[in-house]
């Protein structure tokens, strides 16, 4: 018995690094992917940092809606930073080896940010519900303390969801292969190369992902059912257009976020097809964080005004 335990322990420590295969071996495609990721990552960080900065410096953006948007932008920066720079480094240097600890850290931060985003989107839908359906109670209901607690609860909920699968993942043994068929450390490709029995963990990951999607999506759908009902009851067509315009940005972000994740986790074909999964992951980690700042700001007069005012203030400082 002791010999068997010793053999198991030694086998568990034979692999201390992983090899990330990335998306392609074609040098020309790698150059295109590198340029694409550099552009999207720069735009994502710049756009989201702009939103965060504006919410700090402009007094007109000190409302609950922009407080949640600021936190959502921070999550987007954190998520894309946990995924993209490491892959850019791999393409630029050819070094596709990642240590076990670095791999675990990447899985932790990508999963935490991704799951927390869903709970924050549900929180933002509740904010929209109170703003449109109960406007007279809005200031009292969505106080600064309540908003801070809701954001804190979103982070805690995200942590609680990932802690069980992550704990199980730390007990996985890797003894036959250390080649990860992905451009980042992700649960699915790691489970495929583990020599442990992964059935229970696979079920745990799937259940946690589906429950998170369903519970948060139910909150979003219920909130917007009441919001749409209230908007349709507005007597003025101008009021209805303004309300629909405010909601459309949020619903676009929700559609992109939930749509891509459902495609990966709930579509059996996509789950089995490695290339499709990797491309979808690339889009989630690069395109979504890049689009979201523009979706929220292009049709938002307050944000555009705050941005123009900030540019004018900066220009006036240079003139002096």
Coordinates of C-alpha atoms in Angstrom, one line a residue:
X1 CA 0.0 0.0 0.0
X2 CA 2.8 2.4 0.9
X3 CA 4.6 1.6 -2.3
X4 CA 1.5 2.4 -4.3
X5 CA 1.1 5.7 -2.5
X6 CA 4.7 6.6 -3.1
X7 CA 4.4 5.8 -6.8
X8 CA 1.3 8.0 -7.0
X9 CA 3.0 10.9 -5.3
X10 CA 6.1 10.6 -7.6
X11 CA 3.9 10.4 -10.7
X12 CA 2.0 13.6 -9.6
X13 CA 5.3 15.5 -9.5
X14 CA 6.8 14.3 -12.8
X15 CA 5.1 17.2 -14.7
X16 CA 5.8 20.7 -13.4
X17 CA 5.3 22.6 -16.7
X18 CA 2.9 22.6 -19.6
X19 CA 3.3 23.3 -23.3
X20 CA 0.6 25.5 -24.8
X21 CA 0.1 24.7 -28.5
X22 CA -1.7 28.0 -29.3
X23 CA -4.0 28.4 -32.2
X24 CA -1.8 27.5 -35.2
X25 CA 1.8 26.5 -36.2
X26 CA 1.6 28.6 -39.4
X27 CA 4.1 31.5 -39.0
X28 CA 2.1 33.8 -41.3
X29 CA -1.1 33.2 -39.4
X30 CA 0.7 33.7 -36.1
X31 CA 1.8 37.2 -37.3
X32 CA -1.7 38.1 -38.2
X33 CA -3.0 36.8 -34.9
X34 CA -0.3 38.8 -33.1
X35 CA -1.2 42.0 -34.8
X36 CA -5.0 41.4 -34.3
X37 CA -4.5 40.7 -30.6
X38 CA -2.2 43.7 -30.1
X39 CA -4.8 46.0 -31.6
X40 CA -7.8 44.5 -29.8
X41 CA -6.0 44.4 -26.4
X42 CA -4.8 48.0 -26.8
X43 CA -8.3 49.2 -27.7
X44 CA -9.9 47.1 -24.9
X45 CA -7.6 48.5 -22.2
X46 CA -7.7 52.0 -23.5
X47 CA -11.5 52.0 -24.0
X48 CA -12.3 50.5 -20.6
X49 CA -9.7 52.7 -18.8
X50 CA -11.3 55.7 -20.4
X51 CA -14.7 54.8 -19.0
X52 CA -13.2 54.2 -15.5
X53 CA -11.3 57.5 -15.6
X54 CA -14.4 59.5 -16.8
X55 CA -16.5 58.0 -13.9
X56 CA -13.9 59.3 -11.5
X57 CA -13.4 62.8 -12.9
X58 CA -16.9 63.8 -14.1
X59 CA -19.5 64.7 -11.5
X60 CA -22.4 63.8 -13.9
X61 CA -21.2 60.2 -14.0
X62 CA -21.4 59.7 -10.2
X63 CA -24.6 57.6 -10.5
X64 CA -25.2 53.9 -9.7
X65 CA -25.4 53.0 -13.4
X66 CA -21.9 54.3 -14.0
X67 CA -20.6 52.9 -10.8
X68 CA -21.5 49.4 -12.0
X69 CA -20.2 50.2 -15.5
X70 CA -16.9 51.3 -14.0
X71 CA -16.6 47.9 -12.2
X72 CA -17.6 46.1 -15.3
X73 CA -14.9 47.8 -17.2
X74 CA -12.4 46.8 -14.5
X75 CA -13.5 43.2 -14.9
X76 CA -13.1 43.4 -18.7
X77 CA -9.5 44.7 -18.3
X78 CA -8.7 42.0 -15.7
X79 CA -10.1 39.2 -17.8
X80 CA -8.4 40.1 -21.1
X81 CA -5.1 40.8 -19.3
X82 CA -5.3 37.3 -17.8
X83 CA -5.7 35.8 -21.2
X84 CA -4.0 37.8 -24.0
X85 CA -0.5 39.1 -22.9
X86 CA 0.7 35.6 -22.1
X87 CA -0.3 34.4 -25.6
X88 CA 1.3 37.5 -27.2
X89 CA 4.5 36.7 -25.3
X90 CA 4.4 33.1 -26.7
X91 CA 4.0 34.2 -30.3
X92 CA 6.7 36.9 -30.0
X93 CA 9.3 34.7 -28.3
X94 CA 8.3 31.2 -29.3
X95 CA 8.4 30.2 -25.6
X96 CA 5.2 28.2 -25.2
X97 CA 6.1 26.6 -21.8
X98 CA 4.2 27.6 -18.8
X99 CA 4.8 26.4 -15.2
X100 CA 2.2 24.5 -13.2
X101 CA 1.7 27.4 -10.8
X102 CA 1.4 30.0 -13.5
X103 CA -1.2 27.8 -15.2
X104 CA -3.2 27.5 -12.0
X105 CA -3.1 31.3 -11.5
X106 CA -4.3 31.9 -15.0
X107 CA -7.2 29.5 -14.6
X108 CA -8.1 31.1 -11.3
X109 CA -8.2 34.7 -12.6
X110 CA -9.8 34.0 -16.0
X111 CA -12.6 32.0 -14.3
X112 CA -13.1 34.4 -11.4
X113 CA -13.4 37.4 -13.8
X114 CA -15.6 35.6 -16.2
X115 CA -18.1 34.3 -13.6
X116 CA -18.1 37.6 -11.7
X117 CA -19.1 39.4 -14.9
X118 CA -22.3 37.3 -15.1
X119 CA -23.3 38.3 -11.6
X120 CA -22.5 41.9 -12.2
X121 CA -24.6 41.9 -15.4
X122 CA -27.5 40.6 -13.3
X123 CA -26.9 43.4 -10.8
X124 CA -26.9 46.0 -13.6
X125 CA -30.2 44.6 -14.8
X126 CA -31.7 45.1 -11.3
X127 CA -30.3 48.7 -11.3
X128 CA -32.1 49.3 -14.6
X129 CA -35.3 47.8 -13.2
X130 CA -35.3 50.1 -10.2
X131 CA -34.4 53.1 -12.4
X132 CA -37.3 52.6 -14.9
X133 CA -39.9 50.8 -12.9
X134 CA -39.5 52.5 -9.5
X135 CA -38.0 55.9 -10.2
X136 CA -39.3 57.5 -7.1
X137 CA -37.5 55.0 -4.9
X138 CA -34.4 54.9 -7.0
X139 CA -32.2 57.2 -4.9
X140 CA -33.1 55.4 -1.6
X141 CA -32.9 51.9 -3.0
X142 CA -29.7 52.2 -5.0
X143 CA -27.7 54.1 -2.4
X144 CA -23.9 54.2 -2.5
X145 CA -23.6 51.6 0.3
X146 CA -26.1 49.3 -1.5
X147 CA -24.2 49.6 -4.8
X148 CA -20.9 48.7 -3.1
X149 CA -22.4 45.7 -1.4
X150 CA -23.9 44.5 -4.7
X151 CA -20.5 44.6 -6.4
X152 CA -18.9 42.9 -3.4
X153 CA -21.5 40.2 -3.5
X154 CA -20.9 39.7 -7.3
X155 CA -17.2 39.0 -6.6
X156 CA -18.0 36.7 -3.6
X157 CA -20.5 34.8 -5.7
X158 CA -17.9 34.4 -8.5
X159 CA -15.4 33.1 -6.0
X160 CA -17.9 30.6 -4.5
X161 CA -18.8 29.2 -7.9
X162 CA -15.2 28.5 -9.0
X163 CA -13.7 27.4 -5.6
X164 CA -15.2 23.9 -5.8
X165 CA -14.0 23.0 -9.4
X166 CA -10.6 24.7 -8.7
X167 CA -10.1 22.6 -5.5
X168 CA -10.8 19.5 -7.4
X169 CA -8.5 20.6 -10.2
X170 CA -5.6 21.0 -7.8
X171 CA -5.8 17.3 -7.1
X172 CA -5.5 16.2 -10.7
X173 CA -2.5 14.2 -11.8
X174 CA -0.6 14.8 -15.0
X175 CA 1.7 11.9 -15.8
X176 CA 1.4 11.0 -19.5
X177 CA 1.3 14.3 -21.3
X178 CA 1.9 18.0 -20.6
X179 CA 0.8 19.3 -24.0
X180 CA -2.3 21.6 -23.7
X181 CA -4.1 22.0 -26.9
X182 CA -5.1 25.7 -26.3
X183 CA -3.5 29.1 -26.2
X184 CA -4.2 29.5 -22.5
X185 CA -4.7 27.2 -19.5
X186 CA -8.3 26.3 -19.4
X187 CA -10.3 23.5 -17.6
X188 CA -11.4 21.6 -20.7
X189 CA -7.9 20.9 -22.3
X190 CA -6.3 20.3 -18.9
X191 CA -8.9 17.6 -18.1
X192 CA -8.2 15.9 -21.4
X193 CA -4.5 15.3 -20.6
X194 CA -5.0 14.4 -17.0
X195 CA -4.4 10.8 -16.0
X196 CA -6.8 11.1 -13.1
X197 CA -10.5 10.1 -13.2
X198 CA -12.0 13.4 -14.3
X199 CA -15.7 12.4 -14.6
X200 CA -16.7 14.0 -11.3
X201 CA -14.8 17.3 -12.0
X202 CA -16.2 17.5 -15.5
X203 CA -19.7 17.2 -14.1
X204 CA -18.9 19.8 -11.4
X205 CA -17.5 22.3 -14.0
X206 CA -20.5 21.8 -16.3
X207 CA -23.1 22.2 -13.4
X208 CA -21.4 25.3 -12.0
X209 CA -21.3 26.9 -15.5
X210 CA -24.9 26.0 -16.4
X211 CA -26.2 27.2 -13.0
X212 CA -24.4 30.5 -13.2
X213 CA -25.7 31.1 -16.7
X214 CA -29.3 30.1 -15.9
X215 CA -29.5 31.9 -12.5
X216 CA -28.0 35.2 -13.7
X217 CA -29.9 35.1 -17.1
X218 CA -33.2 34.5 -15.2
X219 CA -32.5 37.7 -13.2
X220 CA -31.7 39.6 -16.4
X221 CA -34.8 38.3 -18.3
X222 CA -37.2 39.0 -15.3
X223 CA -35.8 42.5 -14.8
X224 CA -36.2 43.3 -18.5
X225 CA -39.7 41.9 -18.8
X226 CA -40.8 44.4 -16.2
X227 CA -38.7 47.1 -17.8
X228 CA -40.3 46.5 -21.2
X229 CA -43.7 46.4 -19.7
X230 CA -43.1 49.7 -18.0
X231 CA -41.6 51.4 -21.1
X232 CA -44.5 50.3 -23.3
X233 CA -46.8 52.0 -20.8
X234 CA -45.1 55.4 -21.2
X235 CA -47.6 57.9 -22.8
X236 CA -44.9 59.7 -24.8
X237 CA -43.2 58.2 -27.9
X238 CA -40.1 60.2 -27.1
X239 CA -40.0 58.8 -23.6
X240 CA -40.2 55.3 -25.0
X241 CA -37.5 55.9 -27.5
X242 CA -35.2 57.3 -24.9
X243 CA -35.8 54.4 -22.5
X244 CA -35.3 51.8 -25.3
X245 CA -32.1 53.6 -26.4
X246 CA -30.7 53.4 -22.8
X247 CA -31.6 49.7 -22.5
X248 CA -30.3 48.7 -26.0
X249 CA -26.6 49.1 -25.1
X250 CA -26.9 46.8 -22.1
X251 CA -28.9 44.2 -24.0
X252 CA -26.3 44.1 -26.7
X253 CA -23.6 43.4 -24.2
X254 CA -25.7 40.7 -22.5
X255 CA -26.4 39.1 -25.9
X256 CA -22.7 38.9 -26.8
X257 CA -21.6 37.7 -23.3
X258 CA -24.3 35.0 -22.8
X259 CA -24.4 34.0 -26.5
X260 CA -20.7 33.2 -26.8
X261 CA -20.5 31.3 -23.4
X262 CA -23.6 29.3 -24.2
X263 CA -22.1 28.4 -27.5
X264 CA -19.0 26.9 -25.7
X265 CA -20.6 25.2 -22.7
X266 CA -24.0 24.2 -24.0
X267 CA -23.4 23.3 -27.6
X268 CA -22.1 19.7 -27.8
X269 CA -20.6 20.1 -31.2
X270 CA -18.6 23.2 -30.2
X271 CA -17.5 21.4 -27.0
X272 CA -16.1 18.5 -29.0
X273 CA -14.5 20.6 -31.7
X274 CA -11.2 21.8 -30.3
X275 CA -10.5 24.5 -32.9
X276 CA -14.0 25.9 -32.6
X277 CA -13.6 26.1 -28.8
X278 CA -10.2 27.9 -29.1
X279 CA -11.5 30.4 -31.6
X280 CA -14.6 31.1 -29.5
X281 CA -12.3 31.6 -26.4
X282 CA -10.2 34.0 -28.4
X283 CA -13.2 36.1 -29.4
X284 CA -14.5 36.2 -25.8
X285 CA -11.1 37.3 -24.5
X286 CA -10.3 39.9 -27.2
X287 CA -13.4 41.0 -29.1
X288 CA -16.0 41.3 -26.3
X289 CA -13.8 43.5 -24.0
X290 CA -13.0 45.7 -27.0
X291 CA -16.6 46.2 -28.2
X292 CA -18.2 46.8 -24.8
X293 CA -16.8 50.3 -24.1
X294 CA -17.9 51.4 -27.6
X295 CA -21.3 49.8 -27.2
X296 CA -21.9 51.6 -23.9
X297 CA -20.6 55.0 -25.1
X298 CA -21.5 55.5 -28.7
X299 CA -25.2 56.1 -28.0
X300 CA -24.6 57.6 -24.5
X301 CA -24.8 61.4 -24.6
X302 CA -23.6 61.8 -21.0
X303 CA -20.4 59.7 -21.6
X304 CA -19.7 61.5 -24.9
X305 CA -20.2 64.9 -23.2
X306 CA -17.9 63.9 -20.3
X307 CA -15.3 62.7 -22.8
X308 CA -15.4 65.9 -24.8
X309 CA -15.2 68.0 -21.6
X310 CA -12.2 66.1 -20.5
X311 CA -10.5 66.6 -23.8
X312 CA -11.2 70.3 -23.6
X313 CA -9.7 70.5 -20.1
X314 CA -6.6 68.7 -21.2
X315 CA -6.2 70.9 -24.3
X316 CA -6.6 74.1 -22.1
X317 CA -3.8 72.8 -19.8
X318 CA -1.4 72.4 -22.7
X319 CA -2.3 75.9 -24.0
X320 CA -1.2 77.4 -20.7

